[in-house]
Structures are given as C-alpha cells and as structure tokens.
PDB file of C-alpha atoms in Angstrom:
ATOM      1  CA  UNK A  16      32.928 -52.540 -96.041  1.00 89.00           C
ATOM      2  CA  UNK A  17      31.834 -48.896 -96.123  1.00 95.00           C
ATOM      3  CA  UNK A  18      29.830 -48.204 -99.306  1.00 97.00           C
ATOM      4  CA  UNK A  19      31.362 -45.751-101.745  1.00 98.00           C
ATOM      5  CA  UNK A  20      29.430 -42.828-103.222  1.00 98.00           C
ATOM      6  CA  UNK A  21      30.458 -40.789-106.266  1.00 98.00           C
ATOM      7  CA  UNK A  22      29.426 -37.119-106.071  1.00 98.00           C
ATOM      8  CA  UNK A  23      29.126 -35.565-109.552  1.00 98.00           C
ATOM      9  CA  UNK A  24      29.553 -31.785-109.886  1.00 97.00           C
ATOM     10  CA  UNK A  25      30.792 -31.896-106.294  1.00 96.00           C
ATOM     11  CA  UNK A  26      32.122 -28.347-105.910  1.00 94.00           C
ATOM     12  CA  UNK A  27      33.671 -27.823-102.484  1.00 93.00           C
ATOM     13  CA  UNK A  28      31.799 -30.754-100.995  1.00 95.00           C
ATOM     14  CA  UNK A  29      28.626 -29.590 -99.238  1.00 94.00           C
ATOM     15  CA  UNK A  30      26.728 -32.650-100.478  1.00 96.00           C
ATOM     16  CA  UNK A  31      29.599 -35.081 -99.906  1.00 97.00           C
ATOM     17  CA  UNK A  32      30.009 -34.122 -96.263  1.00 97.00           C
ATOM     18  CA  UNK A  33      26.330 -34.853 -95.651  1.00 97.00           C
ATOM     19  CA  UNK A  34      26.619 -38.260 -97.299  1.00 98.00           C
ATOM     20  CA  UNK A  35      29.769 -38.985 -95.322  1.00 98.00           C
ATOM     21  CA  UNK A  36      27.860 -38.282 -92.119  1.00 97.00           C
ATOM     22  CA  UNK A  37      25.211 -40.732 -93.341  1.00 97.00           C
ATOM     23  CA  UNK A  38      27.878 -43.436 -93.568  1.00 97.00           C
ATOM     24  CA  UNK A  39      29.323 -43.281 -97.110  1.00 98.00           C
ATOM     25  CA  UNK A  40      32.918 -43.031 -98.285  1.00 98.00           C
ATOM     26  CA  UNK A  41      32.702 -40.132-100.728  1.00 98.00           C
ATOM     27  CA  UNK A  42      34.589 -39.360-103.931  1.00 98.00           C
ATOM     28  CA  UNK A  43      34.047 -36.209-105.977  1.00 98.00           C
ATOM     29  CA  UNK A  44      34.230 -35.066-109.580  1.00 98.00           C
ATOM     30  CA  UNK A  45      34.146 -31.466-110.776  1.00 97.00           C
ATOM     31  CA  UNK A  46      35.698 -29.641-113.723  1.00 96.00           C
ATOM     32  CA  UNK A  47      36.533 -26.511-111.711  1.00 95.00           C
ATOM     33  CA  UNK A  48      39.816 -26.848-109.795  1.00 96.00           C
ATOM     34  CA  UNK A  49      39.131 -23.884-107.471  1.00 93.00           C
ATOM     35  CA  UNK A  50      36.451 -25.419-105.195  1.00 93.00           C
ATOM     36  CA  UNK A  51      38.272 -28.754-105.301  1.00 95.00           C
ATOM     37  CA  UNK A  52      41.046 -27.136-103.262  1.00 94.00           C
ATOM     38  CA  UNK A  53      38.666 -27.324-100.293  1.00 94.00           C
ATOM     39  CA  UNK A  54      36.928 -30.604-101.171  1.00 96.00           C
ATOM     40  CA  UNK A  55      37.579 -32.855 -98.135  1.00 97.00           C
ATOM     41  CA  UNK A  56      37.596 -36.252 -99.896  1.00 98.00           C
ATOM     42  CA  UNK A  57      39.407 -37.872-102.874  1.00 98.00           C
ATOM     43  CA  UNK A  58      38.508 -36.171-106.145  1.00 98.00           C
ATOM     44  CA  UNK A  59      39.153 -35.857-109.870  1.00 98.00           C
ATOM     45  CA  UNK A  60      39.140 -32.592-111.812  1.00 98.00           C
ATOM     46  CA  UNK A  61      37.340 -33.492-115.046  1.00 97.00           C
ATOM     47  CA  UNK A  62      33.971 -33.246-116.761  1.00 97.00           C
ATOM     48  CA  UNK A  63      31.451 -35.198-114.690  1.00 97.00           C
ATOM     49  CA  UNK A  64      29.531 -36.664-117.619  1.00 97.00           C
ATOM     50  CA  UNK A  65      32.739 -37.723-119.367  1.00 97.00           C
ATOM     51  CA  UNK A  66      33.720 -39.464-116.145  1.00 97.00           C
ATOM     52  CA  UNK A  67      30.369 -41.261-116.075  1.00 98.00           C
ATOM     53  CA  UNK A  68      30.788 -42.314-119.706  1.00 97.00           C
ATOM     54  CA  UNK A  69      34.171 -43.788-118.817  1.00 98.00           C
ATOM     55  CA  UNK A  70      32.708 -45.761-115.931  1.00 98.00           C
ATOM     56  CA  UNK A  71      29.826 -47.021-118.080  1.00 98.00           C
ATOM     57  CA  UNK A  72      32.337 -48.243-120.683  1.00 97.00           C
ATOM     58  CA  UNK A  73      34.145 -50.269-118.029  1.00 97.00           C
ATOM     59  CA  UNK A  74      37.051 -47.882-117.595  1.00 98.00           C
ATOM     60  CA  UNK A  75      38.492 -46.853-114.237  1.00 98.00           C
ATOM     61  CA  UNK A  76      38.922 -43.420-112.673  1.00 98.00           C
ATOM     62  CA  UNK A  77      42.040 -42.552-110.691  1.00 98.00           C
ATOM     63  CA  UNK A  78      41.403 -40.158-107.815  1.00 98.00           C
ATOM     64  CA  UNK A  79      43.630 -37.688-106.011  1.00 97.00           C
ATOM     65  CA  UNK A  80      44.585 -40.274-103.381  1.00 97.00           C
ATOM     66  CA  UNK A  81      45.925 -42.622-106.084  1.00 97.00           C
ATOM     67  CA  UNK A  82      42.963 -44.996-105.871  1.00 97.00           C
ATOM     68  CA  UNK A  83      41.538 -46.314-109.159  1.00 98.00           C
ATOM     69  CA  UNK A  84      37.855 -47.219-109.003  1.00 98.00           C
ATOM     70  CA  UNK A  85      35.375 -48.757-111.441  1.00 98.00           C
ATOM     71  CA  UNK A  86      31.602 -48.699-111.700  1.00 98.00           C
ATOM     72  CA  UNK A  87      31.323 -51.863-109.613  1.00 97.00           C
ATOM     73  CA  UNK A  88      33.173 -50.160-106.757  1.00 97.00           C
ATOM     74  CA  UNK A  89      30.484 -47.519-106.234  1.00 98.00           C
ATOM     75  CA  UNK A  90      27.349 -48.381-104.297  1.00 97.00           C
ATOM     76  CA  UNK A  91      25.527 -45.119-105.048  1.00 98.00           C
ATOM     77  CA  UNK A  92      25.691 -41.815-106.907  1.00 98.00           C
ATOM     78  CA  UNK A  93      24.759 -38.206-106.278  1.00 98.00           C
ATOM     79  CA  UNK A  94      24.630 -35.426-108.867  1.00 97.00           C
ATOM     80  CA  UNK A  95      24.166 -31.660-108.588  1.00 95.00           C
ATOM     81  CA  UNK A  96      24.240 -30.585-112.253  1.00 95.00           C
ATOM     82  CA  UNK A  97      24.557 -26.852-113.028  1.00 88.00           C
ATOM     83  CA  UNK A  98      21.376 -24.963-112.216  1.00 84.00           C
ATOM     84  CA  UNK A  99      21.655 -21.794-114.335  1.00 75.00           C
ATOM     85  CA  UNK A 100      19.289 -23.064-117.045  1.00 73.00           C
ATOM     86  CA  UNK A 101      16.559 -23.528-114.451  1.00 68.00           C
ATOM     87  CA  UNK A 102      17.168 -20.535-112.185  1.00 75.00           C
ATOM     88  CA  UNK A 103      14.578 -17.765-112.397  1.00 67.00           C
ATOM     89  CA  UNK A 104      17.333 -15.163-112.241  1.00 65.00           C
ATOM     90  CA  UNK A 105      18.330 -16.027-115.810  1.00 63.00           C
ATOM     91  CA  UNK A 106      15.339 -13.944-116.910  1.00 62.00           C
ATOM     92  CA  UNK A 107      16.900 -10.755-115.560  1.00 66.00           C
ATOM     93  CA  UNK A 108      17.568  -8.208-118.358  1.00 68.00           C
ATOM     94  CA  UNK A 109      21.345  -8.542-118.190  1.00 64.00           C
ATOM     95  CA  UNK A 110      21.188 -12.361-118.236  1.00 65.00           C
ATOM     96  CA  UNK A 111      18.313 -12.907-120.648  1.00 69.00           C
ATOM     97  CA  UNK A 112      20.464 -13.367-123.756  1.00 73.00           C
ATOM     98  CA  UNK A 113      22.856 -15.857-122.209  1.00 75.00           C
ATOM     99  CA  UNK A 114      22.652 -19.499-123.232  1.00 77.00           C
ATOM    100  CA  UNK A 115      22.753 -22.106-120.491  1.00 72.00           C
ATOM    101  CA  UNK A 116      23.099 -25.877-120.525  1.00 71.00           C
ATOM    102  CA  UNK A 117      19.996 -27.974-119.842  1.00 88.00           C
ATOM    103  CA  UNK A 118      21.939 -30.226-117.520  1.00 92.00           C
ATOM    104  CA  UNK A 119      19.419 -32.511-115.818  1.00 94.00           C
ATOM    105  CA  UNK A 120      18.274 -34.852-118.677  1.00 95.00           C
ATOM    106  CA  UNK A 121      21.770 -36.042-119.732  1.00 96.00           C
ATOM    107  CA  UNK A 122      22.773 -36.418-116.090  1.00 97.00           C
ATOM    108  CA  UNK A 123      19.681 -38.443-115.220  1.00 96.00           C
ATOM    109  CA  UNK A 124      20.255 -40.681-118.262  1.00 97.00           C
ATOM    110  CA  UNK A 125      23.702 -41.651-117.024  1.00 97.00           C
ATOM    111  CA  UNK A 126      22.588 -42.141-113.431  1.00 97.00           C
ATOM    112  CA  UNK A 127      19.862 -44.543-114.552  1.00 97.00           C
ATOM    113  CA  UNK A 128      22.351 -46.381-116.777  1.00 97.00           C
ATOM    114  CA  UNK A 129      24.497 -47.283-113.746  1.00 97.00           C
ATOM    115  CA  UNK A 130      21.782 -49.539-112.348  1.00 96.00           C
ATOM    116  CA  UNK A 131      22.741 -48.207-108.892  1.00 97.00           C
ATOM    117  CA  UNK A 132      20.737 -46.079-106.410  1.00 97.00           C
ATOM    118  CA  UNK A 133      21.111 -42.369-107.027  1.00 97.00           C
ATOM    119  CA  UNK A 134      20.031 -38.912-105.877  1.00 97.00           C
ATOM    120  CA  UNK A 135      20.003 -35.717-107.946  1.00 97.00           C
ATOM    121  CA  UNK A 136      19.715 -32.161-106.630  1.00 96.00           C
ATOM    122  CA  UNK A 137      18.883 -28.843-108.259  1.00 92.00           C
ATOM    123  CA  UNK A 138      17.122 -25.535-107.662  1.00 90.00           C
ATOM    124  CA  UNK A 139      13.451 -25.216-106.781  1.00 88.00           C
ATOM    125  CA  UNK A 140      12.517 -24.016-110.289  1.00 87.00           C
ATOM    126  CA  UNK A 141      13.968 -27.092-112.031  1.00 89.00           C
ATOM    127  CA  UNK A 142      11.040 -28.303-114.174  1.00 89.00           C
ATOM    128  CA  UNK A 143      13.041 -31.335-115.329  1.00 91.00           C
ATOM    129  CA  UNK A 144      12.637 -32.876-111.856  1.00 91.00           C
ATOM    130  CA  UNK A 145       8.853 -33.265-111.381  1.00 90.00           C
ATOM    131  CA  UNK A 146       9.400 -36.499-109.441  1.00 91.00           C
ATOM    132  CA  UNK A 147      11.133 -34.727-106.564  1.00 94.00           C
ATOM    133  CA  UNK A 148      10.735 -33.346-103.079  1.00 94.00           C
ATOM    134  CA  UNK A 149      11.764 -29.879-101.915  1.00 92.00           C
ATOM    135  CA  UNK A 150      13.998 -29.428 -98.891  1.00 94.00           C
ATOM    136  CA  UNK A 151      14.887 -26.159 -97.211  1.00 89.00           C
ATOM    137  CA  UNK A 152      17.034 -25.122 -94.289  1.00 85.00           C
ATOM    138  CA  UNK A 153      14.259 -24.401 -91.815  1.00 83.00           C
ATOM    139  CA  UNK A 154      13.209 -28.064 -91.920  1.00 89.00           C
ATOM    140  CA  UNK A 155      16.506 -28.853 -90.191  1.00 88.00           C
ATOM    141  CA  UNK A 156      16.695 -25.941 -87.758  1.00 83.00           C
ATOM    142  CA  UNK A 157      18.936 -23.752 -89.934  1.00 82.00           C
ATOM    143  CA  UNK A 158      18.338 -19.986 -90.159  1.00 76.00           C
ATOM    144  CA  UNK A 159      18.182 -20.030 -93.964  1.00 77.00           C
ATOM    145  CA  UNK A 160      15.778 -21.241 -96.645  1.00 78.00           C
ATOM    146  CA  UNK A 161      17.992 -22.466 -99.519  1.00 82.00           C
ATOM    147  CA  UNK A 162      15.186 -24.430-101.217  1.00 86.00           C
ATOM    148  CA  UNK A 163      16.445 -27.369-103.270  1.00 92.00           C
ATOM    149  CA  UNK A 164      14.772 -30.155-105.211  1.00 93.00           C
ATOM    150  CA  UNK A 165      15.866 -33.745-104.665  1.00 96.00           C
ATOM    151  CA  UNK A 166      14.928 -36.563-107.038  1.00 96.00           C
ATOM    152  CA  UNK A 167      15.970 -40.163-106.463  1.00 96.00           C
ATOM    153  CA  UNK A 168      15.750 -43.692-107.801  1.00 96.00           C
ATOM    154  CA  UNK A 169      13.809 -44.611-104.638  1.00 95.00           C
ATOM    155  CA  UNK A 170      11.094 -43.065-102.480  1.00 92.00           C
ATOM    156  CA  UNK A 171      12.013 -39.848-100.666  1.00 92.00           C
ATOM    157  CA  UNK A 172       9.729 -38.176 -98.117  1.00 92.00           C
ATOM    158  CA  UNK A 173      10.272 -34.573 -97.018  1.00 90.00           C
ATOM    159  CA  UNK A 174      10.049 -33.376 -93.407  1.00 88.00           C
ATOM    160  CA  UNK A 175       7.359 -30.920 -92.394  1.00 84.00           C
ATOM    161  CA  UNK A 176       7.996 -27.404 -93.682  1.00 78.00           C
ATOM    162  CA  UNK A 177       7.471 -24.339 -91.507  1.00 72.00           C
ATOM    163  CA  UNK A 178       5.471 -21.351 -92.670  1.00 70.00           C
ATOM    164  CA  UNK A 179       7.710 -18.838 -94.380  1.00 64.00           C
ATOM    165  CA  UNK A 180       8.168 -15.759 -92.199  1.00 59.00           C
ATOM    166  CA  UNK A 181      11.328 -14.080 -93.533  1.00 53.00           C
ATOM    167  CA  UNK A 182      11.875 -11.760 -96.460  1.00 48.00           C
ATOM    168  CA  UNK A 183      14.962 -12.270 -98.605  1.00 48.00           C
ATOM    169  CA  UNK A 184      17.064  -9.202 -99.206  1.00 44.00           C
ATOM    170  CA  UNK A 185      20.062  -8.417-101.422  1.00 43.00           C
ATOM    171  CA  UNK A 186      23.306  -9.762-100.021  1.00 45.00           C
ATOM    172  CA  UNK A 187      25.309  -6.555-100.283  1.00 43.00           C
ATOM    173  CA  UNK A 188      27.769  -5.033 -97.827  1.00 45.00           C
ATOM    174  CA  UNK A 189      25.448  -2.070 -97.324  1.00 45.00           C
ATOM    175  CA  UNK A 190      22.694  -4.416 -96.197  1.00 44.00           C
ATOM    176  CA  UNK A 191      25.082  -6.130 -93.826  1.00 45.00           C
ATOM    177  CA  UNK A 192      25.988  -2.798 -92.243  1.00 44.00           C
ATOM    178  CA  UNK A 193      22.336  -1.881 -91.869  1.00 42.00           C
ATOM    179  CA  UNK A 194      21.738  -5.052 -89.879  1.00 43.00           C
ATOM    180  CA  UNK A 195      25.104  -5.138 -88.163  1.00 40.00           C
ATOM    181  CA  UNK A 196      23.568  -6.010 -84.794  1.00 43.00           C
ATOM    182  CA  UNK A 197      22.641  -9.450 -86.183  1.00 44.00           C
ATOM    183  CA  UNK A 198      26.061 -11.019 -86.045  1.00 44.00           C
ATOM    184  CA  UNK A 199      27.412 -14.534 -85.905  1.00 48.00           C
ATOM    185  CA  UNK A 200      26.656 -14.895 -82.190  1.00 49.00           C
ATOM    186  CA  UNK A 201      22.931 -14.817 -82.916  1.00 47.00           C
ATOM    187  CA  UNK A 202      23.326 -17.468 -85.610  1.00 47.00           C
ATOM    188  CA  UNK A 203      24.999 -19.799 -83.130  1.00 50.00           C
ATOM    189  CA  UNK A 204      22.101 -19.247 -80.728  1.00 54.00           C
ATOM    190  CA  UNK A 205      19.699 -20.333 -83.513  1.00 48.00           C
ATOM    191  CA  UNK A 206      17.825 -17.920 -85.698  1.00 46.00           C
ATOM    192  CA  UNK A 207      14.489 -17.948 -83.943  1.00 44.00           C
ATOM    193  CA  UNK A 208      16.040 -15.894 -81.138  1.00 39.00           C
ATOM    194  CA  UNK A 209      17.105 -13.183 -83.553  1.00 43.00           C
ATOM    195  CA  UNK A 210      15.311 -10.395 -85.340  1.00 43.00           C
ATOM    196  CA  UNK A 211      13.666 -10.417 -88.755  1.00 43.00           C
ATOM    197  CA  UNK A 212      16.582  -8.286 -89.899  1.00 46.00           C
ATOM    198  CA  UNK A 213      18.919 -11.121 -88.926  1.00 48.00           C
ATOM    199  CA  UNK A 214      16.885 -13.625 -90.882  1.00 48.00           C
ATOM    200  CA  UNK A 215      16.814 -11.338 -93.921  1.00 45.00           C
ATOM    201  CA  UNK A 216      20.554 -10.995 -93.765  1.00 48.00           C
ATOM    202  CA  UNK A 217      21.418 -14.677 -93.731  1.00 47.00           C
ATOM    203  CA  UNK A 218      18.792 -15.526 -96.365  1.00 48.00           C
ATOM    204  CA  UNK A 219      20.391 -13.434 -99.091  1.00 47.00           C
ATOM    205  CA  UNK A 220      19.140 -13.206-102.657  1.00 35.00           C
ATOM    206  CA  UNK A 221      20.265 -16.002-105.024  1.00 38.00           C
ATOM    207  CA  UNK A 222      21.981 -17.797-102.176  1.00 48.00           C
ATOM    208  CA  UNK A 223      24.706 -15.157-101.798  1.00 53.00           C
ATOM    209  CA  UNK A 224      25.378 -14.107 -98.221  1.00 52.00           C
ATOM    210  CA  UNK A 225      26.507 -10.834 -96.731  1.00 53.00           C
ATOM    211  CA  UNK A 226      29.614 -12.325 -95.152  1.00 67.00           C
ATOM    212  CA  UNK A 227      31.626 -15.528 -95.224  1.00 76.00           C
ATOM    213  CA  UNK A 228      31.586 -16.200 -91.477  1.00 77.00           C
ATOM    214  CA  UNK A 229      27.836 -15.668 -91.219  1.00 75.00           C
ATOM    215  CA  UNK A 230      27.316 -17.942 -94.197  1.00 77.00           C
ATOM    216  CA  UNK A 231      29.458 -20.704 -92.730  1.00 80.00           C
ATOM    217  CA  UNK A 232      27.618 -20.596 -89.423  1.00 79.00           C
ATOM    218  CA  UNK A 233      24.187 -20.441 -91.040  1.00 79.00           C
ATOM    219  CA  UNK A 234      24.842 -23.418 -93.337  1.00 83.00           C
ATOM    220  CA  UNK A 235      26.815 -25.594 -90.940  1.00 85.00           C
ATOM    221  CA  UNK A 236      29.909 -25.445 -93.152  1.00 88.00           C
ATOM    222  CA  UNK A 237      33.350 -24.665 -91.738  1.00 88.00           C
ATOM    223  CA  UNK A 238      35.799 -25.852 -94.418  1.00 89.00           C
ATOM    224  CA  UNK A 239      34.931 -23.744 -97.488  1.00 89.00           C
ATOM    225  CA  UNK A 240      37.074 -20.784 -98.368  1.00 78.00           C
ATOM    226  CA  UNK A 241      34.852 -18.017 -99.739  1.00 80.00           C
ATOM    227  CA  UNK A 242      31.309 -16.808-100.341  1.00 76.00           C
ATOM    228  CA  UNK A 243      31.269 -18.039-103.951  1.00 78.00           C
ATOM    229  CA  UNK A 244      31.810 -21.629-102.827  1.00 84.00           C
ATOM    230  CA  UNK A 245      29.168 -21.190-100.133  1.00 81.00           C
ATOM    231  CA  UNK A 246      26.674 -19.668-102.569  1.00 79.00           C
ATOM    232  CA  UNK A 247      26.981 -22.737-104.799  1.00 83.00           C
ATOM    233  CA  UNK A 248      26.725 -25.208-101.920  1.00 86.00           C
ATOM    234  CA  UNK A 249      23.842 -26.693 -99.996  1.00 88.00           C
ATOM    235  CA  UNK A 250      23.859 -27.373 -96.256  1.00 92.00           C
ATOM    236  CA  UNK A 251      25.293 -30.846 -95.527  1.00 95.00           C
ATOM    237  CA  UNK A 252      22.320 -31.577 -93.284  1.00 95.00           C
ATOM    238  CA  UNK A 253      20.175 -31.952 -96.419  1.00 96.00           C
ATOM    239  CA  UNK A 254      22.231 -34.771 -97.926  1.00 97.00           C
ATOM    240  CA  UNK A 255      22.731 -36.309 -94.501  1.00 97.00           C
ATOM    241  CA  UNK A 256      18.928 -36.611 -94.558  1.00 96.00           C
ATOM    242  CA  UNK A 257      18.682 -38.003 -98.094  1.00 97.00           C
ATOM    243  CA  UNK A 258      21.774 -40.104 -97.404  1.00 97.00           C
ATOM    244  CA  UNK A 259      19.948 -42.085 -94.715  1.00 96.00           C
ATOM    245  CA  UNK A 260      17.304 -43.068 -97.265  1.00 95.00           C
ATOM    246  CA  UNK A 261      20.043 -43.830 -99.771  1.00 97.00           C
ATOM    247  CA  UNK A 262      21.991 -45.958 -97.286  1.00 97.00           C
ATOM    248  CA  UNK A 263      18.886 -47.971 -96.466  1.00 95.00           C
ATOM    249  CA  UNK A 264      18.343 -48.583-100.181  1.00 95.00           C
ATOM    250  CA  UNK A 265      21.936 -49.748-100.590  1.00 95.00           C
ATOM    251  CA  UNK A 266      21.659 -52.082 -97.599  1.00 91.00           C
ATOM    252  CA  UNK A 267      18.485 -53.663 -98.964  1.00 87.00           C
ATOM    253  CA  UNK A 268      19.963 -54.375-102.405  1.00 80.00           C
ATOM    254  CA  UNK A 269      21.284 -57.869-103.207  1.00 71.00           C
ATOM    255  CA  UNK A 270      25.027 -58.027-102.557  1.00 59.00           C
ATOM    256  CA  UNK A 271      26.977 -57.716-105.845  1.00 54.00           C
ATOM    257  CA  UNK A 272      30.005 -59.798-106.646  1.00 45.00           C
ATOM    258  CA  UNK A 273      33.190 -58.106-105.359  1.00 49.00           C
ATOM    259  CA  UNK A 274      35.055 -56.045-107.932  1.00 44.00           C
ATOM    260  CA  UNK A 275      38.280 -57.568-109.195  1.00 39.00           C
ATOM    261  CA  UNK A 276      39.276 -54.427-111.053  1.00 43.00           C
ATOM    262  CA  UNK A 277      39.797 -51.986-108.189  1.00 40.00           C
ATOM    263  CA  UNK A 278      43.447 -51.001-107.967  1.00 39.00           C
ATOM    264  CA  UNK A 279      44.594 -49.461-104.709  1.00 40.00           C
ATOM    265  CA  UNK A 280      48.015 -48.071-103.858  1.00 39.00           C
TER     266      UNK A 280
END
C-alpha cells in the first residue's frame, strides 16, 4: 500500500508534487480556494489547524475525491505554515505596523501530537525552527536560491551548498526588459551557461519573478497558474529530497494496525 501524506497549508502543491515523486500519495489542505484550483491531488478547503484538531479528536476528513480519511490513514505529515511573521520584509516601513500570525509553534504542537513522522518548512529567517536545515535551489541544479528551512521529527542532512555568486534584484517588468536577452531558453540550458543578469532575473526579490514562464522553468513547476502561486511555492525537488528521508522513516516504523474507519467511494 502506498503511504499517504497530508500536506498542510498546501497552496498549489509545490511540496506535494515533490513528496509524490518520493513515493507518497498526497492530500492537501488550505483555506484559500484560489491555489487549490491548480492543486494536483485530492484536497479540502478549510483551516489547516482546525483540520488537524478534527483528526486528533478521531474525526474524519472528506476530500475532493469523495474519500474520507482518519488520522490512522496517514503515514506522514508536511506543513508549510504562513511565513509573514518570520520574513525580514515585514520590517519594511509600509509593513511594519501589520500584525502577523506566529504560525510555527501551534503547527509543530499538532504535528508532534499525531505521533507520526513529519516535516515542516518555512523561510530562512524563521527563528522558531532552530532544529532545521536550510535548502536552496542551487543544491539541486536550479538557477534560483529560494532558501527554505526544513525541520523534521527525524534526522535531515543537507546537501553541499555552492558559494553564492548572484545578486538578487527587484522582480519588476522594467528589470525583465533590461535583461531581455536572458530568456527561457537559457533557463532550460541550465543557469550556469547564462549571464549574471540572467541569474539576477530569475532570483527575484522576495521570491517574486519577472515572468510566469521563466518562473515555471526555473522552479521545475509546470502546473501553476500565475506568479503569485509560484512566489508562494517551493521547488518540488526540495520535498522530493526530504521525502526520501521521510519515506525511509515511514518504512522503518512498526506496521500499525489497519484502519477500520476509512470510508472510500
């Protein structure tokens, strides 16, 4: 039986696709219906922590494919709680007065309560994840940085990181025009063959790219619909990497009793 993974705060599914490549059947939960339009697996549109509370109370969740699943049906969990509280950009003058949710502690509490293996992801500046590794796109041959922290209920080891050589620049249309010669063809030929201007363009400040097609090619994502979804996503190759560790952890666990509560159409 293929192990099931529940992806909390799943967005349009960048993390889920990576875990699927690592061998999991993925299910997603997010409270925003817009990115769920492009999520490629069964999903529920609801608050992720409320969904976890339901599972922990023994209740089932019914997904978009009609399948009702319980805590015992999931072998592992992933969570990407909102990052705004931890992002350094919140200190900008026009954002300084905004109040953001400190999302990691309540999410971690629920993940631990499941008693199952889990992974949690957030931005590099997330101080609530000291027990984490940092992954970035260049570790996997991508022409972007996109640094992200990954904490887990098991040991994670990061690949070797290359020396940083690019300079991030604002992801505006004007910048794209300035570096128009660095188009999608160069991305497909791998970034090292391109110019520094190319690398600056696909890096983009705050994860926002200068164009949807460039962003899709740079991140290895072809199913998302717009730059907002892409700016909130991480490259699937990252969770394909963590997913291999997670799968090994699941395989090594004692086999649980089969669930008698799962209701399938």
